[in-house]
Coordinates of C-alpha atoms in Angstrom, one line a residue:
Chain A
M1 CA 21.3 24.7 -49.8
A2 CA 18.4 26.8 -51.3
E3 CA 17.1 23.7 -53.0
A4 CA 17.1 21.6 -49.9
E5 CA 15.2 24.3 -48.1
S6 CA 12.5 24.7 -50.7
L7 CA 12.1 20.9 -50.8
A8 CA 11.5 20.9 -47.1
V9 CA 9.0 23.6 -47.3
T10 CA 6.8 22.0 -50.0
R11 CA 6.8 18.7 -48.2
R12 CA 5.5 20.2 -45.0
W13 CA 3.2 22.7 -46.5
L14 CA -0.1 20.8 -46.4
P15 CA -0.2 19.4 -42.9
E16 CA 1.0 22.8 -41.6
A17 CA -1.8 24.6 -43.4
L18 CA -4.4 22.0 -42.2
M19 CA -3.2 22.4 -38.6
T20 CA -3.4 26.2 -38.8
L21 CA -6.8 26.0 -40.3
A22 CA -8.1 23.6 -37.6
V23 CA -6.7 25.6 -34.8
W24 CA -8.0 29.0 -36.1
G25 CA -11.2 27.5 -37.2
S26 CA -12.0 26.0 -33.8
A27 CA -11.1 29.2 -32.0
L28 CA -13.3 31.3 -34.4
L29 CA -16.1 28.8 -33.9
V30 CA -16.0 29.1 -30.2
A31 CA -15.9 32.9 -30.3
G32 CA -18.6 32.9 -32.9
I33 CA -21.0 30.9 -30.8
F34 CA -20.5 33.3 -27.9
L35 CA -21.0 36.3 -30.1
W36 CA -24.1 34.8 -31.8
L37 CA -25.6 34.2 -28.4
L38 CA -24.7 37.7 -27.2
G39 CA -26.0 39.2 -30.4
D40 CA -29.3 37.3 -30.1
L41 CA -29.7 38.5 -26.5
L42 CA -28.8 42.1 -27.5
W43 CA -31.2 42.0 -30.5
R44 CA -34.1 40.9 -28.5
G45 CA -33.4 42.2 -25.1
A46 CA -31.6 45.5 -25.5
G47 CA -34.8 47.3 -26.3
H48 CA -36.2 46.4 -22.9
L49 CA -33.1 47.5 -21.0
S50 CA -33.1 50.8 -19.2
W51 CA -32.1 52.3 -15.9
S52 CA -35.7 52.0 -14.7
F53 CA -35.6 48.3 -15.6
L54 CA -32.6 47.9 -13.2
F55 CA -34.0 50.0 -10.4
S56 CA -37.7 49.1 -10.3
S57 CA -39.8 46.2 -9.0
P58 CA -41.4 43.7 -11.4
L59 CA -45.0 44.2 -12.2
N60 CA -47.6 41.8 -13.6
A61 CA -45.5 38.7 -12.9
G62 CA -42.5 40.3 -14.5
R63 CA -44.1 41.2 -17.8
A64 CA -43.6 44.8 -16.9
G65 CA -41.5 46.7 -14.4
G66 CA -37.9 45.9 -13.6
I67 CA -35.7 43.5 -11.7
A68 CA -34.3 45.5 -8.8
P69 CA -35.3 43.0 -6.0
I70 CA -34.1 40.1 -8.1
L71 CA -30.8 41.8 -8.7
V72 CA -30.4 42.3 -4.9
S73 CA -31.5 38.7 -4.1
T74 CA -29.0 37.4 -6.7
L75 CA -26.1 39.3 -5.3
L76 CA -27.1 38.3 -1.7
I77 CA -27.3 34.6 -2.6
L78 CA -24.0 34.8 -4.4
G79 CA -22.4 36.7 -1.5
V80 CA -23.6 34.0 1.0
A81 CA -22.3 31.2 -1.4
V82 CA -18.9 32.9 -1.8
A83 CA -18.5 33.7 1.9
A84 CA -19.2 30.1 2.8
A85 CA -17.4 28.3 0.0
V86 CA -14.2 30.3 -0.3
P87 CA -12.7 29.8 3.2
L88 CA -13.8 26.2 3.3
G89 CA -12.6 25.5 -0.2
L90 CA -9.3 27.3 0.3
A91 CA -8.6 25.5 3.6
T92 CA -9.4 22.1 2.1
A93 CA -7.2 22.9 -0.9
V94 CA -4.3 23.9 1.4
L95 CA -4.7 20.7 3.3
L96 CA -4.7 18.6 0.2
A97 CA -1.8 20.4 -1.6
E98 CA 0.4 21.4 1.3
F99 CA -0.1 19.1 4.2
L100 CA -1.0 15.7 2.8
S101 CA 1.2 13.8 0.4
S102 CA -0.5 12.9 -2.9
H103 CA -0.5 9.3 -1.8
S104 CA -2.2 9.8 1.5
R105 CA -5.4 7.7 1.9
F106 CA -7.3 10.5 3.5
G107 CA -6.3 12.9 0.8
R108 CA -7.4 10.5 -1.9
L109 CA -10.7 10.0 -0.2
V110 CA -11.4 13.7 0.0
G111 CA -10.4 14.1 -3.6
L112 CA -12.6 11.3 -4.7
S113 CA -15.6 12.6 -2.8
L114 CA -15.1 16.0 -4.4
D115 CA -15.0 14.6 -7.9
V116 CA -18.2 12.7 -7.2
L117 CA -19.8 15.9 -5.8
A118 CA -18.7 17.8 -8.9
G119 CA -20.6 15.4 -11.1
V120 CA -23.9 15.4 -9.1
P121 CA -26.7 17.1 -11.0
S122 CA -27.8 20.5 -9.6
I123 CA -31.3 19.3 -9.0
V124 CA -30.0 16.8 -6.5
F125 CA -28.2 19.6 -4.7
G126 CA -31.5 21.5 -4.7
L127 CA -33.3 18.6 -3.0
F128 CA -30.5 18.1 -0.5
G129 CA -30.5 21.9 0.3
N130 CA -34.2 21.8 0.7
A131 CA -34.1 18.8 3.0
F132 CA -31.0 19.9 5.0
F133 CA -30.9 23.7 5.1
S134 CA -34.6 24.6 4.6
I135 CA -36.3 21.8 6.6
F136 CA -33.7 20.2 9.0
L137 CA -31.9 23.4 10.0
G138 CA -35.2 25.3 9.8
L139 CA -34.0 28.1 7.4
G140 CA -37.0 27.7 5.2
F141 CA -37.1 29.1 1.7
S142 CA -34.5 31.8 2.2
I143 CA -31.5 33.5 0.6
L144 CA -29.4 31.8 3.3
S145 CA -30.4 28.3 2.4
G146 CA -30.1 29.1 -1.3
G147 CA -26.6 30.5 -0.8
L148 CA -25.4 27.6 1.3
T149 CA -26.7 25.1 -1.2
L150 CA -24.8 26.9 -3.9
A151 CA -21.7 26.9 -1.7
C152 CA -21.9 23.1 -1.5
M153 CA -22.3 22.9 -5.2
V154 CA -19.3 25.1 -6.1
L155 CA -17.1 23.7 -3.4
P156 CA -15.7 20.9 -5.5
I157 CA -14.7 23.3 -8.3
L158 CA -13.1 25.7 -5.9
V159 CA -11.1 23.0 -4.0
R160 CA -9.9 21.3 -7.1
T161 CA -8.8 24.4 -8.9
A162 CA -7.2 25.9 -5.8
E163 CA -5.4 22.6 -5.2
A164 CA -4.1 22.6 -8.7
A165 CA -3.0 26.2 -8.5
L166 CA -1.1 25.5 -5.3
R167 CA 0.5 22.4 -6.7
A168 CA 1.7 24.4 -9.7
V169 CA 3.8 26.6 -7.4
P170 CA 7.4 25.3 -7.7
D171 CA 8.7 23.2 -4.8
D172 CA 11.9 25.3 -4.8
W173 CA 10.1 28.0 -2.9
R174 CA 8.7 25.6 -0.3
L175 CA 12.2 24.2 0.3
A176 CA 13.7 27.7 0.4
G177 CA 11.1 28.7 2.9
A178 CA 11.7 25.6 5.1
A179 CA 15.5 26.1 4.9
L180 CA 15.1 29.6 6.2
G181 CA 13.1 28.3 9.2
L182 CA 9.8 29.9 7.9
S183 CA 6.7 28.4 9.3
R184 CA 4.3 26.8 6.8
T185 CA 1.8 29.6 7.5
A186 CA 4.4 32.2 6.7
A187 CA 5.4 30.5 3.5
L188 CA 1.7 30.2 2.5
R189 CA 0.9 33.8 3.3
H190 CA 4.0 35.4 1.7
I191 CA 4.8 33.1 -1.2
L192 CA 2.6 30.2 -2.0
L193 CA -0.9 31.8 -1.9
P194 CA 0.1 35.0 -3.6
A195 CA 2.0 33.1 -6.3
A196 CA -1.0 30.9 -6.9
S197 CA -3.5 33.8 -6.8
S198 CA -4.2 33.9 -10.5
G199 CA -5.1 30.2 -10.4
L200 CA -7.2 30.7 -7.3
V201 CA -9.1 33.6 -8.9
A202 CA -9.7 31.5 -12.0
G203 CA -11.2 28.8 -9.9
L204 CA -13.3 31.3 -8.0
L205 CA -14.6 32.7 -11.3
L206 CA -15.6 29.2 -12.5
G207 CA -17.4 28.7 -9.3
V208 CA -19.2 32.1 -9.4
G209 CA -20.2 31.5 -13.0
R210 CA -21.7 28.2 -12.1
A211 CA -23.5 29.7 -9.1
M212 CA -24.9 32.6 -11.1
A213 CA -26.2 30.2 -13.8
E214 CA -27.8 27.9 -11.3
T215 CA -31.6 27.6 -11.4
A216 CA -32.6 24.1 -10.3
A217 CA -30.8 24.2 -6.9
L218 CA -32.4 27.5 -6.1
I219 CA -36.0 26.9 -6.8
F220 CA -36.2 24.5 -3.9
T221 CA -34.1 26.5 -1.5
S222 CA -34.2 30.3 -2.0
G223 CA -37.6 30.1 -3.6
Y224 CA -39.0 32.5 -6.2
V225 CA -40.6 35.3 -4.3
D226 CA -39.9 38.4 -6.3
R227 CA -40.3 41.0 -3.4
M228 CA -37.3 43.0 -2.2
P229 CA -35.7 40.8 0.5
S230 CA -35.4 42.5 3.9
S231 CA -33.0 40.0 5.4
L232 CA -31.1 36.8 4.6
F233 CA -33.9 34.8 6.0
D234 CA -36.3 36.1 3.4
S235 CA -37.0 34.2 0.2
G236 CA -35.5 35.8 -2.8
R237 CA -35.6 35.1 -6.5
A238 CA -32.4 34.8 -8.4
L239 CA -31.9 36.2 -11.9
S240 CA -31.6 32.7 -13.4
V241 CA -34.9 31.7 -11.7
H242 CA -36.5 34.9 -13.0
I243 CA -35.4 34.2 -16.5
Y244 CA -36.7 30.6 -16.3
D245 CA -40.0 31.7 -14.9
L246 CA -40.5 34.5 -17.5
S247 CA -39.7 32.3 -20.4
M248 CA -41.5 29.2 -19.2
N249 CA -44.5 30.2 -17.1
V250 CA -45.3 33.8 -18.1
A251 CA -46.9 34.4 -21.4
G252 CA -45.6 37.7 -22.9
G253 CA -42.6 37.7 -20.6
D254 CA -40.0 36.9 -23.3
G255 CA -38.8 40.5 -23.8
N256 CA -38.0 40.9 -20.1
A257 CA -36.5 37.4 -20.0
Y258 CA -34.0 38.5 -22.7
A259 CA -33.3 41.7 -20.9
S260 CA -32.7 39.8 -17.7
A261 CA -30.4 37.4 -19.4
L262 CA -28.4 40.3 -20.8
V263 CA -28.1 41.7 -17.2
L264 CA -26.9 38.3 -16.0
I265 CA -24.2 38.1 -18.6
G266 CA -23.2 41.7 -18.0
L267 CA -22.9 41.0 -14.3
L268 CA -20.7 37.9 -14.9
I269 CA -18.4 40.0 -17.2
L270 CA -18.3 42.7 -14.5
I271 CA -17.4 40.2 -11.8
N272 CA -14.8 38.5 -13.9
G273 CA -13.2 41.8 -14.8
T274 CA -13.1 43.0 -11.2
S275 CA -11.7 39.8 -9.9
L276 CA -9.0 39.6 -12.5
W277 CA -8.1 43.2 -11.8
L278 CA -8.0 42.6 -8.1
A279 CA -5.8 39.5 -8.6
E280 CA -3.4 41.5 -10.7
H281 CA -3.1 44.6 -8.6
W282 CA -3.9 43.5 -5.1
L283 CA -3.6 39.8 -4.3
N284 CA -0.2 39.3 -5.8
R285 CA 1.0 42.9 -5.8
R286 CA 4.2 41.7 -4.1
I287 CA 4.8 38.8 -6.4
L288 CA 7.3 40.1 -8.9
T289 CA 8.4 38.1 -11.9
P290 CA 10.6 39.6 -14.6
Chain B
M1 CA 50.9 25.7 3.3
T2 CA 51.0 28.0 6.3
Q3 CA 50.0 26.7 9.6
A4 CA 49.6 30.1 11.2
F5 CA 46.2 31.0 12.2
D6 CA 44.5 33.8 13.9
R7 CA 42.4 32.5 16.8
H8 CA 40.4 35.7 16.9
T9 CA 39.0 35.3 13.4
L10 CA 38.8 31.5 13.4
F11 CA 37.0 31.0 16.7
F12 CA 33.5 31.9 16.5
P13 CA 33.0 35.2 18.2
E14 CA 29.8 35.7 20.2
T15 CA 26.9 36.5 18.0
D16 CA 26.5 40.2 18.3
G17 CA 25.8 40.6 14.6
E18 CA 28.9 42.6 13.8
A19 CA 31.0 39.5 14.2
Y20 CA 29.6 37.9 11.1
T21 CA 30.5 40.7 8.8
L22 CA 33.0 39.3 6.3
G23 CA 36.4 40.8 6.0
P24 CA 38.6 40.8 3.0
L25 CA 39.5 37.5 1.4
Q26 CA 41.3 35.4 3.9
S27 CA 44.6 33.8 3.0
G28 CA 43.5 30.6 4.5
P29 CA 45.3 28.4 6.8
L30 CA 45.3 24.8 5.9
C31 CA 42.9 24.1 8.6
C32 CA 41.2 25.8 11.4
V33 CA 41.0 25.1 15.1
P34 CA 40.4 21.4 15.0
E35 CA 37.3 21.5 17.1
P36 CA 34.4 19.5 15.9
L37 CA 31.1 21.5 15.7
I38 CA 29.0 18.7 14.1
R39 CA 29.5 15.1 15.3
V40 CA 27.8 12.5 13.2
T41 CA 27.7 9.0 14.5
N42 CA 26.4 5.9 12.7
L43 CA 24.0 7.9 10.6
S44 CA 21.7 5.9 8.3
V45 CA 19.0 7.4 6.1
S46 CA 16.4 5.5 4.2
Y47 CA 13.5 6.4 2.0
G48 CA 10.6 3.9 2.4
N49 CA 12.4 0.6 2.2
H50 CA 15.3 1.9 0.2
P51 CA 18.4 2.7 2.2
A52 CA 20.2 5.8 0.8
L53 CA 23.0 6.2 3.3
K54 CA 24.5 3.8 5.8
D55 CA 26.5 4.1 8.9
V56 CA 28.3 7.4 8.4
T57 CA 30.5 8.6 11.2
L58 CA 32.2 11.9 10.7
D59 CA 33.2 15.1 12.5
I60 CA 32.8 18.5 10.9
Y61 CA 35.1 21.2 12.1
R62 CA 34.1 24.6 13.2
G63 CA 34.9 27.4 10.8
C64 CA 36.2 25.0 8.1
I65 CA 34.9 24.1 4.7
T66 CA 34.2 20.4 4.4
A67 CA 33.6 19.2 0.9
L68 CA 31.5 16.1 0.2
I69 CA 32.6 14.4 -3.0
G70 CA 31.5 11.3 -4.8
P71 CA 29.3 10.1 -7.7
S72 CA 25.6 11.0 -8.0
G73 CA 23.2 9.0 -5.9
C74 CA 25.6 8.1 -3.1
G75 CA 23.8 9.9 -0.4
K76 CA 25.6 13.2 -0.2
T77 CA 22.5 15.3 -0.6
S78 CA 20.7 13.1 1.9
F79 CA 23.5 13.6 4.4
L80 CA 23.3 17.3 3.9
S81 CA 19.6 17.6 4.3
V82 CA 19.6 15.6 7.5
L83 CA 21.9 18.2 9.1
N84 CA 19.0 20.7 9.2
R85 CA 16.2 18.2 9.2
L86 CA 15.0 19.1 5.7
T87 CA 14.5 15.4 5.4
D88 CA 11.4 15.9 7.7
M89 CA 9.7 17.2 4.6
I90 CA 10.1 14.0 2.7
P91 CA 7.4 11.5 3.5
G92 CA 8.7 8.0 4.4
C93 CA 12.2 9.2 5.2
R94 CA 13.8 7.5 8.2
V95 CA 16.9 8.7 9.9
E96 CA 18.9 6.6 12.4
G97 CA 22.0 7.4 14.3
G98 CA 23.2 10.5 16.1
I99 CA 23.9 14.0 15.1
R100 CA 25.1 16.6 17.6
I101 CA 25.7 20.2 16.6
G102 CA 27.4 22.1 19.3
G103 CA 26.6 19.4 21.7
Q104 CA 22.9 19.5 21.0
D105 CA 21.1 16.4 19.7
I106 CA 19.4 17.7 16.6
L107 CA 17.5 14.5 15.9
A108 CA 15.5 14.8 19.1
P109 CA 11.8 14.6 18.1
R110 CA 10.8 17.7 20.1
L111 CA 13.6 19.9 18.7
D112 CA 12.5 23.4 17.5
V113 CA 13.2 22.7 13.8
S114 CA 12.7 26.3 12.8
A115 CA 15.4 27.4 15.2
L116 CA 17.7 24.7 13.9
R117 CA 17.2 25.8 10.3
R118 CA 18.1 29.3 11.2
E119 CA 21.3 28.1 12.7
V120 CA 22.0 25.6 10.0
S121 CA 21.1 27.2 6.7
M122 CA 20.9 25.5 3.3
I123 CA 21.8 26.8 -0.2
F124 CA 20.4 24.7 -3.1
Q125 CA 21.8 23.7 -6.4
K126 CA 19.3 25.7 -8.4
P127 CA 19.1 29.3 -7.1
N128 CA 15.7 29.7 -5.5
P129 CA 15.0 33.4 -4.7
F130 CA 11.4 34.0 -3.9
P131 CA 9.3 35.7 -6.6
L132 CA 9.5 39.0 -4.6
S133 CA 11.6 42.1 -4.9
I134 CA 15.3 41.8 -4.0
R135 CA 14.7 43.7 -0.8
R136 CA 11.7 41.6 0.3
N137 CA 13.7 38.4 -0.3
I138 CA 16.0 39.4 2.5
E139 CA 13.5 41.2 4.7
M140 CA 10.6 38.8 4.7
P141 CA 12.4 36.0 6.6
L142 CA 13.9 38.6 8.9
R143 CA 10.5 40.0 9.7
E144 CA 9.1 36.5 10.2
H145 CA 11.8 35.9 12.8
G146 CA 11.0 39.0 14.6
M147 CA 13.1 41.9 13.2
K148 CA 10.6 44.6 12.6
K149 CA 12.4 48.0 12.8
R150 CA 12.9 49.7 9.5
A151 CA 16.4 50.9 10.4
D152 CA 17.6 47.4 11.5
L153 CA 16.2 45.9 8.3
D154 CA 17.9 48.4 6.1
E155 CA 21.2 48.1 7.8
K156 CA 21.0 44.3 7.6
L157 CA 20.1 44.4 4.0
E158 CA 23.0 46.5 3.0
R159 CA 25.4 44.5 5.2
V160 CA 24.5 41.0 3.8
L161 CA 24.4 42.3 0.2
T162 CA 27.8 43.8 0.6
D163 CA 29.1 40.6 2.1
V164 CA 28.1 38.6 -1.0
G165 CA 29.4 41.4 -3.3
L166 CA 26.0 42.2 -4.6
W167 CA 25.4 45.6 -3.1
A168 CA 27.0 47.7 -5.8
E169 CA 25.2 45.7 -8.5
V170 CA 21.7 45.9 -7.1
K171 CA 21.6 48.9 -4.8
D172 CA 19.7 51.0 -7.4
R173 CA 17.1 48.3 -8.0
L174 CA 16.3 46.8 -4.7
D175 CA 12.6 46.9 -5.4
K176 CA 12.9 45.1 -8.7
P177 CA 12.1 41.4 -9.1
A178 CA 14.8 39.1 -7.7
L179 CA 14.0 36.7 -10.5
A180 CA 15.3 39.2 -13.1
L181 CA 18.8 38.8 -11.7
S182 CA 21.3 36.5 -13.5
G183 CA 21.8 33.0 -12.2
G184 CA 25.0 33.9 -10.4
Q185 CA 23.4 37.0 -8.8
Q186 CA 20.4 34.9 -7.8
Q187 CA 22.6 32.4 -6.0
R188 CA 24.5 35.1 -4.2
L189 CA 21.2 36.7 -3.2
C190 CA 20.2 33.3 -1.8
I191 CA 23.4 33.2 0.2
A192 CA 22.8 36.7 1.4
R193 CA 19.3 35.7 2.5
A194 CA 20.7 32.8 4.4
L195 CA 23.5 35.0 6.0
A196 CA 20.9 37.6 7.1
L197 CA 19.6 35.1 9.6
E198 CA 23.1 34.8 11.1
P199 CA 23.5 31.0 10.9
S200 CA 26.6 29.3 12.2
V201 CA 26.5 26.5 9.6
L202 CA 25.9 26.8 5.9
L203 CA 25.0 23.7 3.9
M204 CA 25.6 24.0 0.2
D205 CA 24.3 21.5 -2.3
E206 CA 26.3 22.0 -5.5
P207 CA 25.8 25.7 -5.3
C208 CA 27.8 26.4 -8.5
S209 CA 26.7 23.6 -10.8
A210 CA 23.8 25.4 -12.3
L211 CA 25.8 28.5 -13.0
D212 CA 28.0 29.6 -16.0
P213 CA 31.8 29.4 -15.4
L214 CA 32.1 33.2 -14.6
S215 CA 29.3 33.3 -12.1
S216 CA 30.5 30.0 -10.7
G217 CA 33.9 31.5 -10.1
V218 CA 32.4 34.5 -8.3
V219 CA 30.3 32.3 -6.1
E220 CA 33.2 30.1 -5.4
D221 CA 35.3 33.0 -4.3
L222 CA 32.5 34.1 -2.0
I223 CA 32.4 30.6 -0.4
G224 CA 36.1 30.8 0.1
R225 CA 35.6 34.0 2.0
L226 CA 33.1 32.4 4.3
K227 CA 35.9 30.2 5.7
G228 CA 36.5 30.9 9.3
R229 CA 33.3 32.8 9.9
Y230 CA 31.0 30.0 9.1
T231 CA 31.2 26.3 9.1
V232 CA 30.5 25.3 5.5
V233 CA 29.6 21.8 4.3
I234 CA 29.5 21.7 0.5
V235 CA 28.5 19.0 -1.9
T236 CA 30.4 19.4 -5.2
H237 CA 31.1 17.3 -8.3
N238 CA 33.8 19.7 -9.2
L239 CA 36.9 18.1 -7.7
A240 CA 39.1 21.0 -8.7
Q241 CA 36.7 23.3 -6.8
A242 CA 36.7 21.1 -3.7
R243 CA 40.5 21.1 -3.8
R244 CA 40.6 24.9 -4.1
I245 CA 38.3 25.8 -1.3
A246 CA 37.9 22.9 1.1
N247 CA 39.8 22.2 4.3
Y248 CA 38.4 18.8 4.7
A249 CA 37.0 16.3 2.2
A250 CA 34.7 13.4 2.7
F251 CA 34.5 10.8 -0.1
F252 CA 31.2 8.9 -0.5
W253 CA 30.7 5.9 -2.7
L254 CA 27.9 3.5 -3.6
R255 CA 28.3 0.0 -2.0
E256 CA 25.6 -2.5 -2.8
R257 CA 23.5 0.4 -4.0
V258 CA 23.7 2.1 -0.6
G259 CA 25.7 5.3 0.0
T260 CA 28.6 5.0 2.4
L261 CA 31.5 7.1 3.6
V262 CA 34.7 5.7 2.3
E263 CA 37.2 8.2 3.5
F264 CA 37.4 11.4 5.4
G265 CA 40.4 13.6 6.0
Q266 CA 42.1 16.8 5.3
C267 CA 41.5 17.9 1.8
R268 CA 45.1 17.8 0.9
Q269 CA 45.5 14.3 2.2
I270 CA 42.4 13.0 0.3
F271 CA 43.6 14.4 -2.9
E272 CA 47.4 13.8 -2.6
A273 CA 47.7 10.8 -0.4
P274 CA 44.3 9.0 -0.3
A275 CA 44.3 6.0 2.1
H276 CA 41.7 4.1 0.1
D277 CA 42.0 2.7 -3.4
L278 CA 38.5 3.9 -4.4
T279 CA 39.4 7.4 -3.3
A280 CA 42.5 7.4 -5.3
A281 CA 40.7 6.1 -8.4
Y282 CA 38.0 8.7 -8.0
V283 CA 40.2 11.8 -7.4
N284 CA 42.5 10.8 -10.2
G285 CA 39.5 10.5 -12.5
A286 CA 39.9 6.8 -13.0
R287 CA 36.5 5.9 -11.7
G288 CA 33.1 7.6 -11.0

């Protein structure tokens, strides 16, 4: 018995070890790349970071001063994008996952167009946003046109992830709901959406991440004016645009570019953390699994 | 077998809520008042181009337990889900024929399906409590159907959980997850959830087959106690169970790959003196 066991162990030892090495190695590599990037940013940018950097206006084309108006513009653009994309995206996902069968022609058409949209380069979204929101709708270079352009851009991600999250909810609960005479709205509100909430939030975070990182689509729509915006119809410079401008067009702006990048990453981590916490404690507070 | 029956308990009392509270285990009469509640005529069900059930005509009697027996895939579950129009949820499903429940045509296109499903409730093979607390599993559907008062909800909760014999087991953890209960407890919770809406018919699709023998026994006893108060239609592969609890039995079989009803009659007759050779072979374990 003992002999048989030891034989089995020796024979399986090598592939097991290789597999373990590959899995751990890949994970460490991924983590390593992120840490390296973060370390580099910290190394070069942390020195420029201070409270006054966050709360003052840029001076001398961004070489000096801070990023207060840029931070405000970024959050406003993001707010517009999320406010426009989330209801639209959620409604579309509900239609696709709950009301249309996966074979329906219309559903497949919508899905296909979303997949094509997801693959369109952001510069094309920028041109579209410029032509449609800025010129055709007359919104000009404004936070509103920038936000709406971003909304179009993240919509495919939102819809596809939300649809997948809803489809992952077991059919048992839909049947149970129907058998109790619950309306579809009630089932969605009480069971399906809360049960899918962690997937929905994950999709939202992917979308927010993509929106925060976006530069090309914003240059043509929200513009790059670095004054403090006084309304959504003002042009506003997003953080990503600011980083791009400092590192490409402004000699001697590198330090502040690194600091701004650090702020951008910090903001993303903050938003991720808050959303996950909200999902855990608020969205699905009534969903109880053992 | 005793023929004595108490009309008061067997007839459906008017729905004042109280009337649905289960009493002690009934020493059941062989059959109840032979009054059909559900009349099915020439029912056919097909999915896309594939017919699943053909030409079924059958009466289901008020307050009795009717067992549907037969091999897998012979249309028993289809038959069951047509009775509360859950088949509406399956794309491409076509239903022909007539079903009247209490005189009302339930296949009418403009029927209020939600009201029908409150009246004709369904229990599934796999227990499917919502991922909510035990309390909210019962309360949420009640609230959706308009019961808002805290006191009413609490009273209802205790009553239905007592009816399914779960109150003593869960009364101290009503706000704990329903999914943490054992399989048998989950199934009884599902039955309680259905009873809370005061249905008159309970459809059960192999309610015990996903449970261990002990829980299965508990659930079976519970179903037996529903006799007289509710009209129960139960699909089961467990012939001994059908024999123990049912008043009537319907035997389905696959003919040319389409489910058909072979024989319907009092449970005792189906098992002891079947009129059809196929039934005899099946109930004696020779086929199926």
